[in-house]
Amino acid sequence: MSAATDQSLILDLAARVGEAHVQTGEAAQDYTHDVTFLQHDLSAAVHPATTEEVAAVVRLCAERDLPIVARGAGTSLVGGPVPLAGGVVVCLDRLDQLELDVANTVAVAGAGVITARIDGLANEQGLMYPPDPASISMSTIGGNVACNSGGMRCVKYGVTADYVVGLTVVLASGEILRLGGRLRKRSSGYRLQQLFIGSEGTLGIVTEVIVKLIPNPRYRATAMVGFRSLEGAGAAVSRVLGGGHFPTALEIMDRYAIDAVHAVLQPPFAPDIQAVLVIEQDGHDFEQVQTALFGMVELLDGADNRIAQSDAERERLWHARRNFGKLLMEMPYNRLSEDVAVPIGSIPEMLRRIARLAQESGIRICTVGHAGDGNLHPSLLFTDEQRPLISAVAGRIFRDALELGGTISAEHGLGVLKRDYAQLEHSPLAMSLMRQLKDLLDPRGLLNPHKVFPEHPADDEFLNHIPGWFPEHGPLVHRGEIAT
Ligand SMILES: Cc1cc2nc3c(=O)[nH]c(=O)nc-3n(C[C@H](O)[C@H](O)[C@H](O)COP(=O)(O)OP(=O)(O)OC[C@H]3O[C@@H](n4cnc5c(N)ncnc54)[C@H](O)[C@@H]3O)c2cc1C
């Protein structure tokens, strides 16, 4: 916490959101970091209750030339909400109103609503909000919009951007911009709301989100299929998707991940099983759902098929996949989780390259992912002694994904940990247009500084420079742990 936090700022913030909703010092410690190792001091954290209060805080910060960082639940895996330039962190947790509008099949949510609440409320009316990041019970809809989050069901249903039909955004000027509404179609002018989706708090602060809902499928059938090689599992993904099937979810877990969740996977998979795919089909017709699942399992052609025979068994298979992140956090390693995606047909080659990299570098790499989307999360697990190798290994993974026609971030965003690689993925023209949009909407660069845009040439060693990375803003503290 900055000792220089001046009292007049605290008083001015309190005048806008109430004294009880301004925190400094130890009380604001939770807002100095996300779940990565990054951390930085701030001047104050505030908890506005309305869009108008958010706008008033933004106007005050603009008058004082103070950085403004929007914060949801802080589950970012790329340093997104870490206040790297200090300033005021705007926590959206009090914007937690949620309305289900069944007649229009939409939900209207304050940015601070935990996403699982939207799906849960929709389910009570036979509806569903499909995007389901593994963090669905922790992360907020505002954070999901800011990162264009994905998840398990996205292979069939798409990502957050596919469901947002309305947004309220506070701009860097403090103006309130309302876009879209309770309407499923619109072809009138530029799709401005898409500009804010995935903008990671650098173009505006989202205060309200309207999402469309769809009917909740009545039946679900799930299987876990084991393979003798990781690449074999990767190749099977293409067979299913290219074979005309449309699974709800198609997840991959390698042998490290299988071992991590062995307690819930009984009986254990034989030692020669090197990977599993979790596959699910849903729908409104029981027979069709079962037939589709069996058809896909046959095409997968695995060495060990486990087809859930009951809802309890389904839950157990999904628990194994969903619980993996938590178990990973308990392992006695430092961690850095990546989020690349490649075209479906290149999954086996990407897995081959990751395995080779692990062998050459000596870094343990544990891979899970939303394979049906080509989205792989290789987690680097390393000791303190291996830390100097990590940036080069992460950089190699980014470059391999790009070489195969992929992306360095499928669903987590660029934040600060990947921003310097953005220019390898996007053309100079695309980067320049993005920069012009940023300058147009936030000409003084007050919204979430140091995120998304590269600040120096991409450098395989950049992670090693993180302590003291921005010396002019004080040192970044290494929290001793890198996120899952
Ligand atoms: C165990 C675990 C599993 C995860 N699984 C997935 C997964 O399956 N799929 C996936 O996509 N992600 C996943 N994530 C990553 C993370 O949960 C998502 O990126 C999520 O969308 C972040 O939401 P949040 O509310 O925590 O936002 P934060 O972490 O607080 O912020 C994330 C970014 O969004 C900005 N932001 C937050 N709220 C707003 C707002 N209202 N307006 C403008 N900008 C805002 C912040 O400034 C920051 O740049 C996982 C994370 C963890 C820890």
Coordinates of C-alpha atoms and ligand atoms in Angstrom, one line a residue:
M1 CA 0.0 0.0 0.0
S2 CA 1.3 3.4 -0.9
A3 CA 2.2 5.4 2.1
A4 CA 1.6 8.4 -0.1
T5 CA -2.2 7.7 -0.3
D6 CA -3.4 11.2 0.4
Q7 CA -6.3 11.8 2.7
S8 CA -8.1 14.2 0.4
L9 CA -8.4 11.3 -2.1
I10 CA -9.9 9.1 0.5
L11 CA -12.4 11.8 1.5
D12 CA -13.3 12.4 -2.1
L13 CA -13.8 8.7 -2.8
A14 CA -15.9 8.4 0.4
A15 CA -18.1 11.3 -0.8
R16 CA -18.9 9.3 -3.9
V17 CA -19.4 5.7 -2.6
G18 CA -19.6 6.1 1.2
E19 CA -16.9 5.9 3.8
A20 CA -17.5 2.2 4.5
H21 CA -16.8 1.3 0.9
V22 CA -13.3 2.8 0.6
Q23 CA -10.4 0.6 1.7
T24 CA -6.7 1.4 2.0
G25 CA -3.6 -0.2 3.6
E26 CA -4.0 -3.8 5.0
A27 CA -7.7 -3.7 4.4
A28 CA -7.1 -3.3 0.6
Q29 CA -4.4 -6.0 0.4
D30 CA -6.8 -8.5 -1.3
Y31 CA -7.0 -6.2 -4.3
T32 CA -3.3 -5.9 -4.9
H33 CA -3.1 -9.3 -6.7
D34 CA -5.0 -11.9 -8.7
V35 CA -4.2 -15.7 -8.6
T36 CA -0.9 -15.3 -10.4
F37 CA 2.4 -14.3 -8.7
L38 CA 1.9 -10.6 -9.6
Q39 CA 1.2 -8.0 -6.9
H40 CA 1.3 -4.2 -6.8
D41 CA 0.4 -1.5 -4.3
L42 CA -2.6 0.7 -4.8
S43 CA -3.9 4.0 -3.5
A44 CA -7.4 2.7 -2.6
A45 CA -10.0 0.1 -3.4
V46 CA -13.5 1.3 -3.7
H47 CA -16.8 -0.6 -3.9
P48 CA -19.5 1.4 -5.7
A49 CA -23.1 0.2 -5.6
T50 CA -24.4 1.7 -8.9
T51 CA -23.3 2.6 -12.4
E52 CA -23.6 6.3 -11.4
E53 CA -21.2 5.7 -8.5
V54 CA -18.8 4.0 -10.8
A55 CA -19.0 6.9 -13.1
A56 CA -18.4 9.4 -10.3
V57 CA -15.3 7.5 -9.2
V58 CA -14.0 7.4 -12.7
R59 CA -14.5 11.2 -13.1
L60 CA -12.7 11.8 -9.9
C61 CA -9.7 9.7 -10.9
A62 CA -9.6 11.4 -14.3
E63 CA -9.5 14.8 -12.6
R64 CA -6.6 13.6 -10.5
D65 CA -4.9 11.7 -13.3
L66 CA -5.1 8.4 -11.4
P67 CA -5.0 4.9 -12.9
I68 CA -8.3 3.0 -12.6
V69 CA -8.5 -0.8 -12.5
A70 CA -11.8 -2.7 -12.7
R71 CA -11.9 -5.8 -10.6
G72 CA -14.3 -8.7 -10.5
A73 CA -13.4 -11.7 -8.4
G74 CA -9.6 -11.6 -9.1
T75 CA -9.5 -15.1 -10.7
S76 CA -7.5 -13.8 -13.6
L77 CA -4.6 -16.1 -14.7
V78 CA -2.7 -13.3 -16.6
G79 CA -2.3 -10.5 -14.0
G80 CA -5.4 -8.7 -15.5
P81 CA -6.7 -6.9 -12.4
V82 CA -3.3 -6.3 -10.7
P83 CA -2.9 -2.5 -10.3
L84 CA 0.6 -2.3 -11.9
A85 CA 0.6 1.5 -12.0
G86 CA -1.1 1.8 -8.6
G87 CA -4.2 4.1 -8.5
V88 CA -7.8 3.1 -7.6
V89 CA -9.1 -0.4 -7.9
V90 CA -12.9 -0.3 -8.7
C91 CA -14.4 -3.5 -7.2
L92 CA -17.7 -4.4 -8.8
D93 CA -18.9 -6.8 -6.0
R94 CA -21.8 -4.6 -4.9
L95 CA -23.2 -4.5 -8.4
D96 CA -24.8 -7.9 -7.7
Q97 CA -28.5 -7.4 -8.7
L98 CA -29.8 -10.2 -11.0
E99 CA -33.1 -10.3 -12.9
L100 CA -34.4 -13.3 -14.9
D101 CA -36.6 -12.0 -17.7
V102 CA -38.3 -15.3 -18.8
A103 CA -40.6 -13.6 -21.3
N104 CA -37.6 -12.3 -23.2
T105 CA -35.4 -15.3 -22.3
V106 CA -32.6 -13.0 -21.1
A107 CA -30.9 -12.3 -17.7
V108 CA -29.9 -8.8 -16.6
A109 CA -27.0 -8.9 -14.2
G110 CA -24.9 -6.4 -12.4
A111 CA -21.2 -6.8 -13.4
G112 CA -20.4 -8.3 -9.9
V113 CA -22.8 -11.2 -10.2
I114 CA -21.0 -14.6 -9.8
T115 CA -21.7 -16.3 -13.2
A116 CA -22.9 -19.6 -11.6
R117 CA -25.9 -17.6 -10.1
I118 CA -27.1 -16.7 -13.6
D119 CA -27.1 -20.3 -14.8
G120 CA -28.6 -21.5 -11.5
L121 CA -31.5 -19.0 -11.7
A122 CA -32.0 -19.8 -15.4
N123 CA -32.1 -23.6 -14.6
E124 CA -35.0 -23.0 -12.2
Q125 CA -37.1 -21.9 -15.2
G126 CA -35.9 -24.6 -17.6
L127 CA -33.4 -22.3 -19.1
M128 CA -29.6 -22.2 -19.2
Y129 CA -26.7 -19.7 -19.5
P130 CA -24.2 -21.9 -21.4
P131 CA -20.7 -20.4 -21.0
D132 CA -19.2 -22.2 -18.0
P133 CA -15.6 -21.4 -17.2
A134 CA -14.1 -23.8 -14.6
S135 CA -14.1 -20.8 -12.3
I136 CA -17.9 -20.3 -12.8
S137 CA -18.6 -20.4 -9.0
M138 CA -15.9 -17.8 -8.3
S139 CA -15.7 -15.4 -11.3
T140 CA -18.1 -12.6 -12.1
I141 CA -20.1 -12.0 -15.3
G142 CA -18.3 -8.6 -15.6
G143 CA -14.9 -10.4 -15.5
N144 CA -16.1 -13.0 -18.0
V145 CA -17.2 -10.3 -20.4
A146 CA -13.9 -8.4 -20.0
C147 CA -12.0 -11.6 -20.8
N148 CA -14.5 -13.2 -23.3
S149 CA -14.3 -16.3 -21.1
G150 CA -14.9 -19.8 -22.4
G151 CA -15.2 -23.1 -20.6
M152 CA -16.3 -26.7 -20.9
R153 CA -19.5 -26.4 -22.9
C154 CA -18.1 -23.9 -25.5
V155 CA -17.5 -26.5 -28.1
K156 CA -21.2 -26.7 -28.7
Y157 CA -22.5 -23.5 -27.3
G158 CA -19.8 -20.8 -27.9
V159 CA -18.2 -18.3 -25.6
T160 CA -19.3 -15.3 -23.5
A161 CA -19.4 -13.0 -26.6
D162 CA -22.0 -15.2 -28.2
Y163 CA -24.5 -14.5 -25.4
V164 CA -24.1 -10.8 -24.6
V165 CA -26.9 -8.8 -26.0
G166 CA -26.6 -5.7 -23.9
L167 CA -24.0 -3.8 -21.9
T168 CA -23.7 -0.7 -19.8
V169 CA -20.2 0.7 -19.8
V170 CA -18.6 3.6 -17.9
L171 CA -16.1 5.2 -20.3
A172 CA -12.7 6.7 -19.2
S173 CA -14.4 10.2 -19.5
G174 CA -17.0 9.1 -16.8
E175 CA -19.8 9.0 -19.4
I176 CA -22.2 6.2 -19.3
L177 CA -22.7 4.2 -22.5
R178 CA -25.7 1.9 -22.8
L179 CA -25.5 -0.6 -25.7
G180 CA -28.0 -3.3 -26.9
G181 CA -30.9 -4.5 -24.8
R182 CA -33.3 -7.3 -24.2
L183 CA -33.2 -8.1 -27.9
R184 CA -31.7 -11.1 -29.7
K185 CA -31.1 -9.5 -33.1
R186 CA -29.9 -6.2 -34.3
S187 CA -28.3 -5.0 -37.5
S188 CA -28.2 -1.3 -37.0
G189 CA -24.7 0.3 -37.0
Y190 CA -21.4 -1.0 -35.7
R191 CA -21.5 -3.7 -33.0
L192 CA -19.9 -1.5 -30.4
Q193 CA -20.6 -3.9 -27.5
Q194 CA -18.4 -6.5 -29.1
L195 CA -15.5 -4.0 -28.8
F196 CA -15.8 -4.1 -25.0
I197 CA -16.0 -7.9 -24.8
G198 CA -12.4 -9.2 -24.3
S199 CA -11.0 -5.7 -23.7
E200 CA -9.8 -6.6 -20.2
G201 CA -10.9 -3.3 -18.5
T202 CA -8.7 -1.2 -20.9
L203 CA -11.6 0.5 -22.8
G204 CA -14.3 0.9 -20.2
I205 CA -15.8 -0.5 -17.0
V206 CA -18.7 -2.8 -17.5
T207 CA -21.4 -2.3 -14.9
E208 CA -24.4 -4.3 -16.3
V209 CA -24.7 -7.2 -18.7
I210 CA -27.7 -8.6 -20.5
V211 CA -27.2 -12.2 -21.7
K212 CA -29.5 -14.4 -23.7
L213 CA -30.6 -17.7 -22.4
I214 CA -31.4 -21.0 -24.1
P215 CA -33.6 -24.0 -23.1
N216 CA -31.8 -26.3 -20.7
P217 CA -31.4 -29.7 -22.3
R218 CA -33.3 -32.4 -20.4
Y219 CA -30.7 -35.2 -20.9
R220 CA -27.0 -35.4 -20.7
A221 CA -24.8 -38.5 -21.3
T222 CA -21.1 -38.5 -20.4
A223 CA -18.1 -40.8 -21.0
M224 CA -14.4 -40.8 -20.2
V225 CA -12.3 -42.6 -22.8
G226 CA -8.7 -43.6 -22.1
F227 CA -5.9 -43.6 -24.7
R228 CA -2.4 -45.2 -24.8
S229 CA -0.8 -42.0 -26.1
L230 CA -1.5 -38.3 -25.6
E231 CA -1.2 -37.6 -29.4
G232 CA -3.7 -40.5 -30.0
A233 CA -6.2 -38.7 -27.8
G234 CA -5.5 -35.5 -29.7
A235 CA -6.1 -37.2 -33.1
A236 CA -9.4 -38.7 -31.8
V237 CA -10.8 -35.2 -31.3
S238 CA -10.6 -34.5 -35.0
R239 CA -12.2 -37.8 -35.8
V240 CA -15.3 -37.0 -33.8
L241 CA -15.7 -33.4 -34.9
G242 CA -14.9 -34.2 -38.5
G243 CA -17.2 -37.1 -38.3
G244 CA -20.3 -34.9 -38.1
H245 CA -20.8 -35.1 -34.3
F246 CA -21.5 -32.0 -32.2
P247 CA -20.6 -32.9 -28.6
T248 CA -21.4 -30.5 -25.7
A249 CA -18.0 -30.9 -24.2
L250 CA -14.8 -32.6 -25.3
E251 CA -12.0 -32.2 -22.6
I252 CA -8.5 -33.7 -22.5
M253 CA -6.4 -34.7 -19.5
D254 CA -2.9 -36.1 -19.7
R255 CA -1.4 -38.7 -17.4
Y256 CA -0.2 -36.2 -14.8
A257 CA -3.8 -34.9 -14.6
I258 CA -5.3 -38.4 -14.3
D259 CA -2.9 -39.1 -11.5
A260 CA -3.8 -35.9 -9.7
V261 CA -7.5 -36.8 -9.7
H262 CA -7.0 -40.5 -9.0
A263 CA -9.0 -40.4 -5.8
V264 CA -12.2 -39.7 -7.7
L265 CA -11.4 -41.9 -10.6
Q266 CA -12.0 -45.4 -9.3
P267 CA -11.0 -48.0 -10.4
P268 CA -7.8 -46.3 -11.5
F269 CA -6.8 -46.2 -15.2
A270 CA -4.1 -48.7 -16.1
P271 CA -0.5 -47.4 -16.1
D272 CA -0.4 -47.6 -20.0
I273 CA -3.2 -45.1 -20.3
Q274 CA -1.5 -41.8 -21.1
A275 CA -4.5 -39.5 -21.6
V276 CA -8.3 -39.4 -21.3
L277 CA -11.0 -37.5 -23.2
V278 CA -14.2 -36.5 -21.3
I279 CA -17.0 -36.3 -23.8
E280 CA -20.6 -35.2 -23.2
Q281 CA -23.7 -35.0 -25.3
D282 CA -26.9 -33.2 -24.3
G283 CA -30.3 -32.8 -25.8
H284 CA -34.1 -33.1 -25.3
D285 CA -34.5 -36.7 -26.5
F286 CA -33.1 -39.4 -24.3
E287 CA -32.6 -42.0 -27.1
Q288 CA -30.9 -39.5 -29.4
V289 CA -28.5 -38.3 -26.7
Q290 CA -27.5 -41.9 -25.8
T291 CA -27.1 -42.9 -29.5
A292 CA -24.9 -39.8 -30.2
L293 CA -22.7 -40.5 -27.2
F294 CA -22.2 -44.2 -28.1
G295 CA -21.5 -43.2 -31.7
M296 CA -18.8 -40.8 -30.5
V297 CA -17.2 -43.2 -28.1
E298 CA -17.0 -45.7 -31.0
L299 CA -15.3 -43.2 -33.2
L300 CA -12.9 -42.2 -30.5
D301 CA -11.7 -45.8 -30.5
G302 CA -10.1 -45.6 -27.1
A303 CA -8.4 -48.4 -25.0
D304 CA -10.7 -48.0 -21.9
N305 CA -14.2 -46.6 -22.1
R306 CA -16.1 -45.5 -19.0
I307 CA -19.7 -44.5 -19.8
A308 CA -21.5 -42.9 -16.9
Q309 CA -24.6 -45.1 -15.9
S310 CA -26.2 -42.5 -13.6
D311 CA -26.2 -38.8 -12.8
A312 CA -24.0 -39.6 -9.8
E313 CA -21.4 -41.2 -12.1
R314 CA -21.6 -38.3 -14.5
E315 CA -21.0 -35.9 -11.7
R316 CA -18.0 -38.0 -10.6
L317 CA -16.4 -37.8 -14.0
W318 CA -17.0 -34.1 -14.2
H319 CA -15.8 -33.6 -10.7
A320 CA -12.5 -35.2 -11.7
R321 CA -12.1 -32.7 -14.6
R322 CA -13.3 -29.6 -12.7
N323 CA -11.5 -30.4 -9.5
F324 CA -8.2 -30.7 -11.3
G325 CA -7.3 -27.0 -10.9
K326 CA -7.8 -27.1 -7.2
L327 CA -5.6 -30.2 -6.8
L328 CA -2.9 -28.7 -9.0
M329 CA -2.7 -25.8 -6.6
E330 CA -2.0 -28.2 -3.7
M331 CA 1.0 -29.8 -5.5
P332 CA 4.4 -28.8 -4.1
Y333 CA 5.4 -26.9 -7.2
N334 CA 5.3 -23.3 -8.5
R335 CA 2.9 -23.1 -11.4
L336 CA 2.3 -21.2 -14.6
S337 CA -0.8 -22.2 -16.6
E338 CA -0.9 -21.4 -20.3
D339 CA -4.0 -21.0 -22.5
V340 CA -3.0 -21.6 -26.2
A341 CA -5.4 -22.8 -28.9
V342 CA -4.6 -24.4 -32.3
P343 CA -6.7 -25.6 -35.2
I344 CA -8.3 -28.9 -34.2
G345 CA -6.2 -30.8 -36.8
S346 CA -3.0 -29.5 -35.2
I347 CA -3.8 -30.7 -31.6
P348 CA -1.6 -33.9 -32.0
E349 CA 1.4 -31.8 -33.3
M350 CA 0.9 -29.2 -30.5
L351 CA 0.9 -32.0 -27.9
R352 CA 4.0 -33.5 -29.5
R353 CA 5.8 -30.2 -29.2
I354 CA 4.8 -29.7 -25.6
A355 CA 6.0 -33.2 -24.7
R356 CA 9.3 -32.5 -26.5
L357 CA 9.7 -29.2 -24.7
A358 CA 9.1 -30.9 -21.3
Q359 CA 11.8 -33.5 -22.1
E360 CA 14.3 -30.9 -23.4
S361 CA 13.8 -28.4 -20.6
G362 CA 13.3 -30.7 -17.7
I363 CA 10.2 -28.8 -16.7
R364 CA 7.2 -30.9 -15.8
I365 CA 4.3 -29.9 -18.0
C366 CA 0.8 -31.1 -17.2
T367 CA -1.8 -30.6 -19.9
V368 CA -5.6 -30.4 -19.6
G369 CA -7.8 -28.4 -21.9
H370 CA -11.0 -27.8 -23.9
A371 CA -9.8 -30.1 -26.7
G372 CA -13.0 -29.7 -28.7
D373 CA -12.1 -26.0 -29.2
G374 CA -8.4 -26.8 -29.8
N375 CA -7.7 -25.0 -26.5
L376 CA -4.9 -26.5 -24.4
H377 CA -3.8 -25.5 -20.9
P378 CA -0.3 -26.7 -20.4
S379 CA 0.7 -26.0 -16.8
L380 CA 4.4 -25.6 -16.1
L381 CA 5.2 -27.1 -12.7
F382 CA 8.7 -26.1 -11.4
T383 CA 10.9 -25.7 -8.5
D384 CA 12.5 -22.4 -7.4
E385 CA 15.8 -23.6 -9.0
Q386 CA 14.0 -24.1 -12.4
R387 CA 12.4 -20.6 -12.3
P388 CA 15.0 -19.0 -14.7
L389 CA 13.9 -21.5 -17.4
I390 CA 10.3 -20.7 -17.3
S391 CA 10.0 -17.6 -19.5
A392 CA 11.8 -19.4 -22.3
V393 CA 9.6 -22.5 -22.0
A394 CA 6.4 -20.3 -21.9
G395 CA 7.7 -18.3 -24.9
R396 CA 8.3 -21.6 -26.8
I397 CA 4.8 -22.7 -26.2
F398 CA 3.4 -19.4 -27.5
R399 CA 5.6 -19.5 -30.6
D400 CA 4.7 -23.2 -31.3
A401 CA 0.9 -22.4 -31.1
L402 CA 1.4 -19.4 -33.4
E403 CA 3.4 -21.4 -35.9
L404 CA 0.5 -23.9 -36.1
G405 CA -2.0 -21.2 -36.9
G406 CA -3.2 -20.8 -33.3
T407 CA -3.4 -18.1 -30.6
I408 CA -1.5 -17.3 -27.4
S409 CA -4.7 -16.9 -25.5
A410 CA -8.0 -18.7 -26.2
E411 CA -10.0 -17.5 -23.1
H412 CA -7.8 -16.0 -20.4
G413 CA -6.9 -12.7 -22.1
L414 CA -3.4 -11.1 -22.5
G415 CA -3.3 -9.2 -19.2
V416 CA 0.3 -8.4 -18.5
L417 CA 1.8 -11.9 -18.7
K418 CA 1.2 -12.3 -22.4
R419 CA 0.8 -8.8 -23.8
D420 CA 4.4 -8.7 -25.1
Y421 CA 3.6 -11.6 -27.4
A422 CA 0.5 -9.9 -28.9
Q423 CA 2.5 -8.4 -31.7
L424 CA 3.7 -11.9 -32.8
E425 CA 0.1 -13.0 -33.2
H426 CA -1.4 -9.8 -34.8
S427 CA -0.1 -7.9 -37.8
P428 CA 1.4 -4.4 -37.3
L429 CA -1.8 -3.0 -39.0
A430 CA -4.1 -4.8 -36.5
M431 CA -2.0 -3.7 -33.5
S432 CA -2.0 -0.2 -34.8
L433 CA -5.9 -0.2 -35.2
M434 CA -6.2 -1.6 -31.6
R435 CA -3.9 1.1 -30.3
Q436 CA -6.0 3.8 -32.1
L437 CA -9.2 2.4 -30.6
K438 CA -7.5 2.5 -27.1
D439 CA -6.4 6.1 -27.7
L440 CA -9.8 7.1 -28.9
L441 CA -11.6 5.7 -25.8
D442 CA -9.0 6.3 -23.2
P443 CA -6.7 9.0 -24.6
R444 CA -4.8 9.5 -21.3
G445 CA -4.2 5.8 -20.7
L446 CA -5.9 5.7 -17.3
L447 CA -7.8 2.5 -17.7
N448 CA -5.9 -0.6 -16.5
P449 CA -2.4 0.6 -17.6
H450 CA 0.3 -1.9 -18.7
K451 CA -2.3 -4.5 -19.9
V452 CA -3.0 -5.9 -23.4
F453 CA -0.5 -3.7 -25.3
P454 CA 3.2 -4.6 -25.7
E455 CA 5.5 -2.1 -24.0
H456 CA 8.8 -3.5 -25.3
P457 CA 9.8 -6.0 -27.9
A458 CA 8.7 -9.5 -27.3
D459 CA 11.5 -11.2 -25.4
D460 CA 11.6 -14.9 -24.3
E461 CA 13.2 -13.7 -21.1
F462 CA 10.5 -11.3 -20.1
L463 CA 9.1 -13.2 -17.2
N464 CA 12.5 -13.2 -15.6
H465 CA 12.5 -9.4 -15.5
I466 CA 9.2 -9.2 -13.6
P467 CA 10.6 -8.2 -10.2
G468 CA 11.3 -4.5 -10.8
W469 CA 9.7 -4.7 -14.2
F470 CA 8.4 -1.2 -14.0
P471 CA 10.9 0.4 -11.7
E472 CA 9.3 3.8 -12.0
H473 CA 6.2 2.4 -10.3
G474 CA 7.9 0.4 -7.5
P475 CA 8.9 -3.2 -7.4
L476 CA 6.5 -6.1 -8.2
V477 CA 6.4 -8.5 -5.4
H478 CA 6.9 -12.2 -6.1
R479 CA 4.2 -14.0 -4.1
G480 CA 6.1 -17.4 -4.2
E481 CA 3.3 -19.1 -6.2
I482 CA 2.3 -19.1 -9.9
A483 CA -1.3 -19.8 -10.7
T484 CA -3.0 -22.8 -12.1
Ligands
LIG1 C1 -9.4 -22.4 -11.1 C2 -9.6 -21.5 -12.2 C3 -10.3 -22.0 -13.4 C4 -10.5 -21.1 -14.5 N1 -11.1 -21.7 -15.6 C5 -11.4 -20.9 -16.6 C6 -12.1 -21.4 -17.8 O1 -12.4 -22.6 -17.8 N2 -12.3 -20.6 -18.8 C7 -11.9 -19.3 -18.8 O2 -12.2 -18.6 -19.7 N3 -11.3 -18.7 -17.7 C8 -11.0 -19.5 -16.7 N4 -10.3 -19.0 -15.6 C9 -9.8 -17.6 -15.6 C10 -10.7 -16.5 -15.0 O3 -11.6 -17.1 -14.0 C11 -11.5 -15.8 -16.0 O4 -10.6 -15.0 -16.8 C12 -12.6 -14.9 -15.4 O5 -13.4 -14.3 -16.5 C13 -12.1 -13.7 -14.6 O6 -13.3 -13.1 -13.9 P1 -13.1 -12.3 -12.6 O7 -14.4 -11.9 -12.2 O8 -12.3 -13.1 -11.6 O9 -12.2 -11.1 -13.1 P2 -10.9 -10.4 -12.6 O10 -9.8 -11.5 -12.4 O11 -11.1 -9.6 -11.4 O12 -10.5 -9.5 -13.8 C14 -10.1 -10.0 -15.0 C15 -9.9 -8.9 -16.0 O13 -11.2 -8.3 -16.3 C16 -11.2 -6.9 -16.0 N5 -12.5 -6.7 -15.4 C17 -13.1 -7.4 -14.4 N6 -14.3 -6.9 -14.2 C18 -14.5 -6.0 -15.1 C19 -15.6 -5.1 -15.4 N7 -16.8 -5.1 -14.7 N8 -15.5 -4.2 -16.4 C20 -14.3 -4.1 -17.1 N9 -13.3 -4.9 -16.9 C21 -13.4 -5.8 -15.9 C22 -10.1 -6.7 -15.0 O14 -9.6 -5.4 -15.0 C23 -9.0 -7.8 -15.5 O15 -8.3 -7.2 -16.6 C24 -10.0 -19.8 -14.5 C25 -9.4 -19.3 -13.3 C26 -9.2 -20.1 -12.2 C27 -8.5 -19.5 -11.0

